[in-house]
Every structure is written in structure tokens, then in C-alpha cells.
Tab-separated table of C-alpha atoms and ligand atoms in Angstrom:
chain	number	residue	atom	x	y	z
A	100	UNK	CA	-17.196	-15.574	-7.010
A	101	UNK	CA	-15.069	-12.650	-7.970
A	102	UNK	CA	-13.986	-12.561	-11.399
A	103	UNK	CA	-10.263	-11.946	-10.938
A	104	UNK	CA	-10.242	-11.857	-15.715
A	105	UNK	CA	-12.661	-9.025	-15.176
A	106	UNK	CA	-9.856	-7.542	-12.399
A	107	UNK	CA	-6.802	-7.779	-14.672
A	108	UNK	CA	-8.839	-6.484	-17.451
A	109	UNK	CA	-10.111	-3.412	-15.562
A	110	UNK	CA	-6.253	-2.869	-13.423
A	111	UNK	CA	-4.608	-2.373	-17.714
A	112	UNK	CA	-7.680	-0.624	-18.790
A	113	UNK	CA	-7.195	2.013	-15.849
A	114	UNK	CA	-11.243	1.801	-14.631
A	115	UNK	CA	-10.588	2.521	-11.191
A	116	UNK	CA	-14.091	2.307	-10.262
A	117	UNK	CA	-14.262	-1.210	-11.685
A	118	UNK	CA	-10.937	-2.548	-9.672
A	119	UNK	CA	-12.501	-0.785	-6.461
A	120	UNK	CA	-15.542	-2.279	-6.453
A	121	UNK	CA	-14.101	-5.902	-7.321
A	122	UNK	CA	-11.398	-5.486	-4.460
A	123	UNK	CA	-14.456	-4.366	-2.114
A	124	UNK	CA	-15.394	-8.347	-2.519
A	125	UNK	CA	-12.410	-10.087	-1.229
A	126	UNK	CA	-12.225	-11.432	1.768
A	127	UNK	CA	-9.751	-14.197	2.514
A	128	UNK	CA	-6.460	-14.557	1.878
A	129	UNK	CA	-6.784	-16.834	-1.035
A	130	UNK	CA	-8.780	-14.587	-2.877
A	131	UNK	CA	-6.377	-11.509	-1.850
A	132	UNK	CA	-3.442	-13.253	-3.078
A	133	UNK	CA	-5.561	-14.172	-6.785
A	134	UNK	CA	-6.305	-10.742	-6.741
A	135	UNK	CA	-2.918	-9.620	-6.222
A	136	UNK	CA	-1.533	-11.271	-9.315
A	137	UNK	CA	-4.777	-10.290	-11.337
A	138	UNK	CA	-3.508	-6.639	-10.222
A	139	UNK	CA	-0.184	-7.473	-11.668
A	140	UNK	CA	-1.185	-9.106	-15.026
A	141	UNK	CA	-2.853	-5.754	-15.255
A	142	UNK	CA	0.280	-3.848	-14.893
A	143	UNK	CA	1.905	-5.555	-17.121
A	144	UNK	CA	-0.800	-4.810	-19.654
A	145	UNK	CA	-0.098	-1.023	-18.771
A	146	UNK	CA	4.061	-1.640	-19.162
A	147	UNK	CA	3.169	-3.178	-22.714
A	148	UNK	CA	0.690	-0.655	-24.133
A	149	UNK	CA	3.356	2.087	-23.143
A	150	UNK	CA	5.809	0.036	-25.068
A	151	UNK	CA	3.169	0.170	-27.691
A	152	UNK	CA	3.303	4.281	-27.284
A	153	UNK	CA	-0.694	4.003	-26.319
A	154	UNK	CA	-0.521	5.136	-22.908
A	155	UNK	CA	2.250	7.662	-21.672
A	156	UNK	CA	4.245	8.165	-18.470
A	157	UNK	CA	0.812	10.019	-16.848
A	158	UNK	CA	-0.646	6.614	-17.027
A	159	UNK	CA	2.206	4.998	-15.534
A	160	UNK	CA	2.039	7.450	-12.346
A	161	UNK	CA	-1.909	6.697	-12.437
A	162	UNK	CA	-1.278	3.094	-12.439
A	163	UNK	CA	1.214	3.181	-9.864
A	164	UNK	CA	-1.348	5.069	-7.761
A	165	UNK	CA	-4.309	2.416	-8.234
A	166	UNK	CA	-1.840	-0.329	-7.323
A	167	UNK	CA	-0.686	1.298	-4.277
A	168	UNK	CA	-4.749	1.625	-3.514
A	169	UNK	CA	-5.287	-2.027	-4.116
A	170	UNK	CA	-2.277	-3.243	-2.085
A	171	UNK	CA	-3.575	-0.685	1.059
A	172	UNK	CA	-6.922	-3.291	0.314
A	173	UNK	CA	-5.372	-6.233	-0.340
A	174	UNK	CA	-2.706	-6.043	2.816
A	175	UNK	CA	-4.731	-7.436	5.888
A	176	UNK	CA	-5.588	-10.094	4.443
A	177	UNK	CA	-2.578	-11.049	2.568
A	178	UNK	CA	-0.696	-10.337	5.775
A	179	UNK	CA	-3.517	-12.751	7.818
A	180	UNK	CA	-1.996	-15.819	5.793
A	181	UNK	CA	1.729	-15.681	6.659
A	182	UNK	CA	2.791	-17.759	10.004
A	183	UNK	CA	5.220	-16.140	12.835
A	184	UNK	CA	8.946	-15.608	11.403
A	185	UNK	CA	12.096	-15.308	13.680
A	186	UNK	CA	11.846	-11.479	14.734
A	187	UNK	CA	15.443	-10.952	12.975
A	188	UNK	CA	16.188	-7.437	11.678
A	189	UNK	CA	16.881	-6.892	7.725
A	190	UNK	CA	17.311	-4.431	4.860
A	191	UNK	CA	15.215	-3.869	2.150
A	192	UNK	CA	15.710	-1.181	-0.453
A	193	UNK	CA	14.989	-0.362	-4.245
A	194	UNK	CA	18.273	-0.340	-5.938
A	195	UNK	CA	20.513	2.560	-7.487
A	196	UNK	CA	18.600	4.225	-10.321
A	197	UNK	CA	15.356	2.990	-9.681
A	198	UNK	CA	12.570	4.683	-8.614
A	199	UNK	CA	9.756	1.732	-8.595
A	200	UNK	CA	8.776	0.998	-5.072
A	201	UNK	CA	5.158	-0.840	-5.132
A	202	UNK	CA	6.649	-4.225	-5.573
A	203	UNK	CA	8.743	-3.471	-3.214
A	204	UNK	CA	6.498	-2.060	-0.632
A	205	UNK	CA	4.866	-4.947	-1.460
A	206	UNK	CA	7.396	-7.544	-0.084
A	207	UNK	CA	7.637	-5.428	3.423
A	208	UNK	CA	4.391	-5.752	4.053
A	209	UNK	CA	4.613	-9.205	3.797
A	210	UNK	CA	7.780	-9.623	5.610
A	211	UNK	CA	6.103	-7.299	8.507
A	212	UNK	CA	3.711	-10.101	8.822
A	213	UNK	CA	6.238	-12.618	8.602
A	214	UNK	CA	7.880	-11.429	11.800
A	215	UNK	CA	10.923	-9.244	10.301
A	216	UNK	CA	12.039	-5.632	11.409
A	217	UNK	CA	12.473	-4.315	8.029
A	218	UNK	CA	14.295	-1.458	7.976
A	219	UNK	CA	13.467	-0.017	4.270
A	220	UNK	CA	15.976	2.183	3.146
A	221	UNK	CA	13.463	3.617	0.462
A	222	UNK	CA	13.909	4.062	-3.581
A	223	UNK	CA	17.222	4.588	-5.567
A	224	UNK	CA	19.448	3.338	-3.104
A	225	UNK	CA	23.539	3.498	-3.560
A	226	UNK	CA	25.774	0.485	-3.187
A	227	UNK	CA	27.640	1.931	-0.444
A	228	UNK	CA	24.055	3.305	1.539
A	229	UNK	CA	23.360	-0.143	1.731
A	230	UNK	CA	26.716	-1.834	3.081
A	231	UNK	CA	26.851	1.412	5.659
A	232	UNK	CA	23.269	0.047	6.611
A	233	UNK	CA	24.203	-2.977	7.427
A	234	UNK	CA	27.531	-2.550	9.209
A	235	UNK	CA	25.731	-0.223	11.062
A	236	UNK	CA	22.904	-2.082	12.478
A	237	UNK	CA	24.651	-5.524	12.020
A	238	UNK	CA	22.375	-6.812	9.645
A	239	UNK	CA	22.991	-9.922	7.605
A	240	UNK	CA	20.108	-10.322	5.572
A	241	UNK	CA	19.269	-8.027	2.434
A	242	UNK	CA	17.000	-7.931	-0.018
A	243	UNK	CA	17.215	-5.934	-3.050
A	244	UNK	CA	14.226	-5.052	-5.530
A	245	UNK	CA	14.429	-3.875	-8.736
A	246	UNK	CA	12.205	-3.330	-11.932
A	247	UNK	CA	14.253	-1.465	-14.523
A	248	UNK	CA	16.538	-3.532	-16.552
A	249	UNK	CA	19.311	-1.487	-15.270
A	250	UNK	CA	18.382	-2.368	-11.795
A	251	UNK	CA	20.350	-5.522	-12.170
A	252	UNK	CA	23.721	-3.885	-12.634
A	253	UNK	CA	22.860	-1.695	-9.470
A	254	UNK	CA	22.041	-5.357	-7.609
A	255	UNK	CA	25.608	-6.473	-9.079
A	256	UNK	CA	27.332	-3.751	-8.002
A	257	UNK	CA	25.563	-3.819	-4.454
A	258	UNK	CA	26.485	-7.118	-3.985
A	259	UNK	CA	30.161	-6.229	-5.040
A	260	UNK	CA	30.446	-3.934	-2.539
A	261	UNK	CA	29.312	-6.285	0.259
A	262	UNK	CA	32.113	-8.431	-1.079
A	263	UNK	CA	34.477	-5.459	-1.165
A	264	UNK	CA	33.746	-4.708	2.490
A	265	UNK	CA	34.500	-8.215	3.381
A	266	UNK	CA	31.235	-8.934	4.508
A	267	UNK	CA	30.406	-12.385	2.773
A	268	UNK	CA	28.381	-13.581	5.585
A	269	UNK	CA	25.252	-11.350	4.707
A	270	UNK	CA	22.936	-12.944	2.845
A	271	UNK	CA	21.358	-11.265	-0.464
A	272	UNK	CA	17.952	-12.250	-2.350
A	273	UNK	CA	16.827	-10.191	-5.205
A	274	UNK	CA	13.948	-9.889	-6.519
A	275	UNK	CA	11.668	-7.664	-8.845
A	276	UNK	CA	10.634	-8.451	-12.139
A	277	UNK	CA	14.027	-8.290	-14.146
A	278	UNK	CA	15.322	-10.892	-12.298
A	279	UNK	CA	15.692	-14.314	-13.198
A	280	UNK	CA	17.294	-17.022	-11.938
A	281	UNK	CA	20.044	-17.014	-13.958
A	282	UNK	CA	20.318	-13.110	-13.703
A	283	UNK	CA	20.535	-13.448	-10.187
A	284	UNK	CA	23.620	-16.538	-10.402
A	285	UNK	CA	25.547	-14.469	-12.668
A	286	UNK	CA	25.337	-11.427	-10.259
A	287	UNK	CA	26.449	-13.584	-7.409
A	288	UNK	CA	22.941	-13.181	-5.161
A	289	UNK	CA	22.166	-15.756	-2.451
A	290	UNK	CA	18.415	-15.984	-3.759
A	291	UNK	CA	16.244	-15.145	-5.943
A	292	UNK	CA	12.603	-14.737	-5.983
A	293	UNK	CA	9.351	-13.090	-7.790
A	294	UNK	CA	7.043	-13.839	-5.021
A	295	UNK	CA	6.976	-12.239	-1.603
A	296	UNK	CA	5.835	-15.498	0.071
A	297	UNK	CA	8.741	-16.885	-1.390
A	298	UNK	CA	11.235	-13.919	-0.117
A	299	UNK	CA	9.552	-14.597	3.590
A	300	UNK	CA	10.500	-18.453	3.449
A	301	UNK	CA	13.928	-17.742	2.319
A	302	UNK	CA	14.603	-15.069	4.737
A	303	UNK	CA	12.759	-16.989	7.412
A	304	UNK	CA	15.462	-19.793	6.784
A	305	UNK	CA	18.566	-17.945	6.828
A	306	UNK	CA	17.216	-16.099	9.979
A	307	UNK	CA	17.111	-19.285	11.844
A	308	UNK	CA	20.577	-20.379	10.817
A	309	UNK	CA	22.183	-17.015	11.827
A	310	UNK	CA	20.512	-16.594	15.271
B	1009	B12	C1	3.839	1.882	-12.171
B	1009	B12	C2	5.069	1.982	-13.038
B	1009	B12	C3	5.839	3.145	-12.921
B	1009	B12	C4	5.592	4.205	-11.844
B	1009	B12	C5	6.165	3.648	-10.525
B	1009	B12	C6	5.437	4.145	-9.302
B	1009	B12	C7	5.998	3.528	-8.064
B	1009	B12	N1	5.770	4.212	-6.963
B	1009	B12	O1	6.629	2.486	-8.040
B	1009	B12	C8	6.411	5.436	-12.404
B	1009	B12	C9	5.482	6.355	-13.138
B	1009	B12	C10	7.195	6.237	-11.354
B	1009	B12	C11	7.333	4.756	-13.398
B	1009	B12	C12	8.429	5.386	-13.942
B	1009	B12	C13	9.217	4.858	-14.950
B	1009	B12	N2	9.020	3.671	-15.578
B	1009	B12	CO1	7.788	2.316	-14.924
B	1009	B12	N3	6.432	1.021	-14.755
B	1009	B12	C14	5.429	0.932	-13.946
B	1009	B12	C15	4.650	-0.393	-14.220
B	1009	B12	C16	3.430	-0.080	-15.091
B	1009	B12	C17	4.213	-1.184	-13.023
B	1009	B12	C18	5.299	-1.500	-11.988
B	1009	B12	C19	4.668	-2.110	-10.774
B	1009	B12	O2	4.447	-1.455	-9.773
B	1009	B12	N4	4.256	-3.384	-10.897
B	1009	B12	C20	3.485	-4.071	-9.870
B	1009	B12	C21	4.404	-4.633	-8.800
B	1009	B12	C22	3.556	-5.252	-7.684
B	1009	B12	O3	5.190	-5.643	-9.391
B	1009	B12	P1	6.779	-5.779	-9.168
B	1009	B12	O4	7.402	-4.459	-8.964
B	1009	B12	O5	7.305	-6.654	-10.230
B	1009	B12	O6	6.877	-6.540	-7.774
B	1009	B12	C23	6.477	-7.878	-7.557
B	1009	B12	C24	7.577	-8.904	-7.814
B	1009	B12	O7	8.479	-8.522	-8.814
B	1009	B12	C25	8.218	-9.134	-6.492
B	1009	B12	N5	9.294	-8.270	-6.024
B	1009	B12	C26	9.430	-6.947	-6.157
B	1009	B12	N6	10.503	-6.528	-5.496
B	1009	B12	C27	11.062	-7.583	-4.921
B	1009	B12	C28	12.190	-7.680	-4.114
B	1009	B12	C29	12.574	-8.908	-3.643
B	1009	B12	C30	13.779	-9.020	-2.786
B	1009	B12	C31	11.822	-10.040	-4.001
B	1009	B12	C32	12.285	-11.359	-3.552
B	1009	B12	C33	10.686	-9.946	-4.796
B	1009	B12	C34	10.307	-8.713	-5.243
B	1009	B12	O8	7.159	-8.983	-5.592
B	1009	B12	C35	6.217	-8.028	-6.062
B	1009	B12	C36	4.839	-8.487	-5.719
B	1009	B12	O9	4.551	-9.722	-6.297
B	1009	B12	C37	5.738	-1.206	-15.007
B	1009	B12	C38	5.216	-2.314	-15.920
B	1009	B12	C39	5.362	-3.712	-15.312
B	1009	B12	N7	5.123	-4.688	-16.080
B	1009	B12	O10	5.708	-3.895	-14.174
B	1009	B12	C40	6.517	-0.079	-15.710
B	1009	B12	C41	7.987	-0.300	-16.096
B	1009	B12	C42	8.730	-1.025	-15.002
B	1009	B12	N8	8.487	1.070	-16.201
B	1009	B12	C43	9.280	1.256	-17.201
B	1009	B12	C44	9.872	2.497	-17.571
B	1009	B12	C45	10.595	2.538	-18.899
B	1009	B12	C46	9.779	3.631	-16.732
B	1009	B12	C47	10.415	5.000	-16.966
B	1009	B12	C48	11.841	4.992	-17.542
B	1009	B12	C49	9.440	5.829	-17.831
B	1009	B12	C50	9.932	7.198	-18.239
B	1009	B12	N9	10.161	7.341	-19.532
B	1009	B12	O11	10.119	8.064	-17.428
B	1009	B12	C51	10.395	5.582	-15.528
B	1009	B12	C52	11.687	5.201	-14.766
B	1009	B12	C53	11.824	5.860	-13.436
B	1009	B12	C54	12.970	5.221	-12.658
B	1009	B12	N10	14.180	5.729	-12.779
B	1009	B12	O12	12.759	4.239	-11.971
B	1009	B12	C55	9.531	-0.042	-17.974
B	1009	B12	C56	10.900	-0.640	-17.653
B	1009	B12	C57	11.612	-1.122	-18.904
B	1009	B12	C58	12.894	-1.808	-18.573
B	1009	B12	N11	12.979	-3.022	-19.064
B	1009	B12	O13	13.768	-1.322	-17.906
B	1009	B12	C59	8.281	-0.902	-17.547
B	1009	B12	C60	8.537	-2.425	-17.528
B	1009	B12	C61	7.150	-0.552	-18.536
B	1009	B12	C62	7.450	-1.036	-19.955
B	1009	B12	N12	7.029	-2.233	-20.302
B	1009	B12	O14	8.050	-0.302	-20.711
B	1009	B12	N13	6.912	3.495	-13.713
């Protein structure tokens, strides 16, 4: 029985050898995706103690380096519980100004596994880089991640700019931690969603109706 407390506890306290050696003892999906949000609750313990001043942006990078090492872990198995989506092709991208990508990196994996061809145009992404994207490649399903605060005007404005181009028939979810429901009505998204599972159903859906 893993102690998935113990996990959280060790992911904010920064004992890598701790959150290795608990991760070494998952080994079905269930317990991957526990251990996934244990792995969060543990960064947000790291977001509030540098709020607090106690750790600095060195810990930040450090804990953005053990999460990446956990997902690497966690991603098999989180990937062996998602079902066969519609093999439709979609953008993914950080928004303008931000430079967080696990989350992110995150939901690919998991869309990967849901059947999408993600193409992930990476971290800090401009409005305009996204609506070329898609015009490009004819792609009419987006998803935007964010995890600054700011993010959400960058998600507002990229969705503007869809509208500007006259391209109302692509489909937008948001997501990141920011984003709420209402954050994502009043910025005129399609979706919303914190979980990835959740970003695969929706996408799954609206893949079926375009196709
Ligand atoms: C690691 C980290 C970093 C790393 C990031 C490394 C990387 N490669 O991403 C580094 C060191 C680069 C960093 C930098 C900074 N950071 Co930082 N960082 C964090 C930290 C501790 C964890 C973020 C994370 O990876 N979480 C784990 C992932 C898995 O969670 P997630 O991103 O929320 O993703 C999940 C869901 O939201 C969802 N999801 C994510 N994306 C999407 C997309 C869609 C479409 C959907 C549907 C769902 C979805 O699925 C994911 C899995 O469940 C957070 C604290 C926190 N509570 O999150 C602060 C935090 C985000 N950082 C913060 C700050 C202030 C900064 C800096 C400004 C610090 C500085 N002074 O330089 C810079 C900003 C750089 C920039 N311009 O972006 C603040 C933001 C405050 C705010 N409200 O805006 C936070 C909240 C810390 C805090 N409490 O003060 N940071």
C-alpha cells in the first residue's frame, strides 16, 4: 500500500530520494493517477512556501525537475488507462508569457494515449503563432495551458485572435491551474478543465463531431 501522504509530503519537502523510491512502487494506473495528484499537492506546497519567501526560484527549477522525473515514471501507466480516441490532429501550447510546461507536457502525454496527433507548439507561445498553426495545418481543436495568473489574459487574447481571423469553428479548452470555470466563460473558451482525463473526453467529443 503506497502511502501517497508520505508522497506529497516528500514531493514539497524536495527529498528526491524519498519520491523515487515511493514512485518505484506503483504499478497500475490507479495508483499512478493517486500518485500524480500526491505529486501535485506537493507542488503546491513548494508554490506556497515560496510565497512564504522559504524556498527561492532554485527550488522552483529543482521542483520542476523532480516532477518532470516522476511524470517520465508515472507516464506508462497513466497512458495504459486511457481508451482509443479519434486519431484527429490538434494544438497544444503554453500561452504568451509563460514559461511552465510540466502540466502541460502532462496533458500531451495523455492525449498521445488518447489517440491525438498533438502538435505542441512548446512554451510562451504568441496569439498569432497559434492561429498561423492552425490555418496552417487545418486544425480545429486547441488547447491552451497556462499557470501564471497572467496566462489568462494571453488565453483571452489567443482566443481573440481566433475570432479576429474569423475562425469560430475551432474549438478552445483551457486549462492549467489559473483557470476556473468562470475564468474560462468570461474569456470566451469552449472548455475548461484541470484534469487531463477530462481535456481527452472533451477533445475526444468535439473530434467526433468535426470528422
Ligand atoms: C515548477 C515551477 C516553476 C518552474 C517551471 C518548470 C517547468 N518546466 O515548467 C520554473 C522554475 C521555471 C518557474 C518559474 C517561475 N514561476 Co513557477 N512554479 C512552479 C510550481 C512550483 C509548480 C508548477 C507545476 O509544474 N505544477 C505541476 C503541474 C503538473 O501542474 P499544472 O501545471 O497545474 O498542470 C496540471 C493541471 O493544471 C492541468 N493542466 C495543465 N495545463 C493544462 C492545459 C489544458 C488545456 C488542460 C485542460 C489542463 C491543463 O493538468 C496538469 C496535470 O494535472 C508552481 C506552484 C504550483 N502550485 O503549481 C509555481 C508557480 C506557478 N510559479 C510562480 C512564479 C511566480 C514563477 C516565477 C515568476 C518566479 C520568478 N520570480 O522568476 C517564474 C515565471 C516564469 C514564467 N514567465 O513563466 C507562481 C505563479 C503566481 C501567479 N499566480 O501567477 C506559482 C503559483 C508559485 C507561487 N505560489 O508563487 N516555476
Amino acid at each position: 500500500m503506497i502511502d501517497f501522504e508520505n508522497l506529497a509530503q516528500a514531493m514539497g519537502d524536495l527529498d528526491e530520494d524519498t519520491v523515487k523510491e515511493l514512485l518505484e512502487a506503483v504499478s497500475t494506473t490507479e495508483d499512478a493517477n493517486k500518485a500524480m495528484e500526491a505529486c501535485q499537492t506537493g507542488m503546491n506546497t513548494v508554490g506556497k512556501l515560496f510565497e512564504e519567501g522559504e524556498y527561492f526560484v532554485g527550488d522552483l527549477i529543482y521542483a520542476g525537475e523532480l516532477m518532470t522525473d516522476a511524470v517520465e515514471v508515472l507516464k506508462p501507466l497513466l497512458a495504459a488507462g486511457e481508451g482509443a480516441g479519434a486519431k484527429a490532429r490538434m494544438i497544444l501550447c503554453t500561452v504568451k508569457d509563460d514559461l511552465h510546461d510540466i502540466g502541460k507536457n502532462i496533458v500531451r502525454s495523455m492525449l498521445e494515449a488518447g489517440g491525438f496527433d498533438v502538435l505542441d507548439l512548446g512554451i510562451d507561445v504568441a496569439p498569432e503563432k497559434v492561429v498561423e498553426a492552425a490555418k496552417a495545418e487545418n486544425i480545429k481543436i486547441v488547447a491552451l495551458s497556462g499557470v501564471l495568473t497572467l496566462a489568462l489574459d494571453s488565453m483571452k487574447a489567443t482566443i481573440e485572435a481566433f475570432k479576429a481571423a474569423g475562425m469560430d469553428d475551432v474549438k478552445i479548452i483551457v486549462g492549467g491551474c489559473p483557470v476556473s470555470e468562470d475564468a474560462a466563460n468570461a474569456m470566451g473558451a469552449d472548455e475548461w478543465a484541470y484534469s487531463p482525463q477530462k481535456t481527452v473526453k472533451v477533445c475526444t467529443a468535439w473530434a467526433a463531431e468535426q470528422a
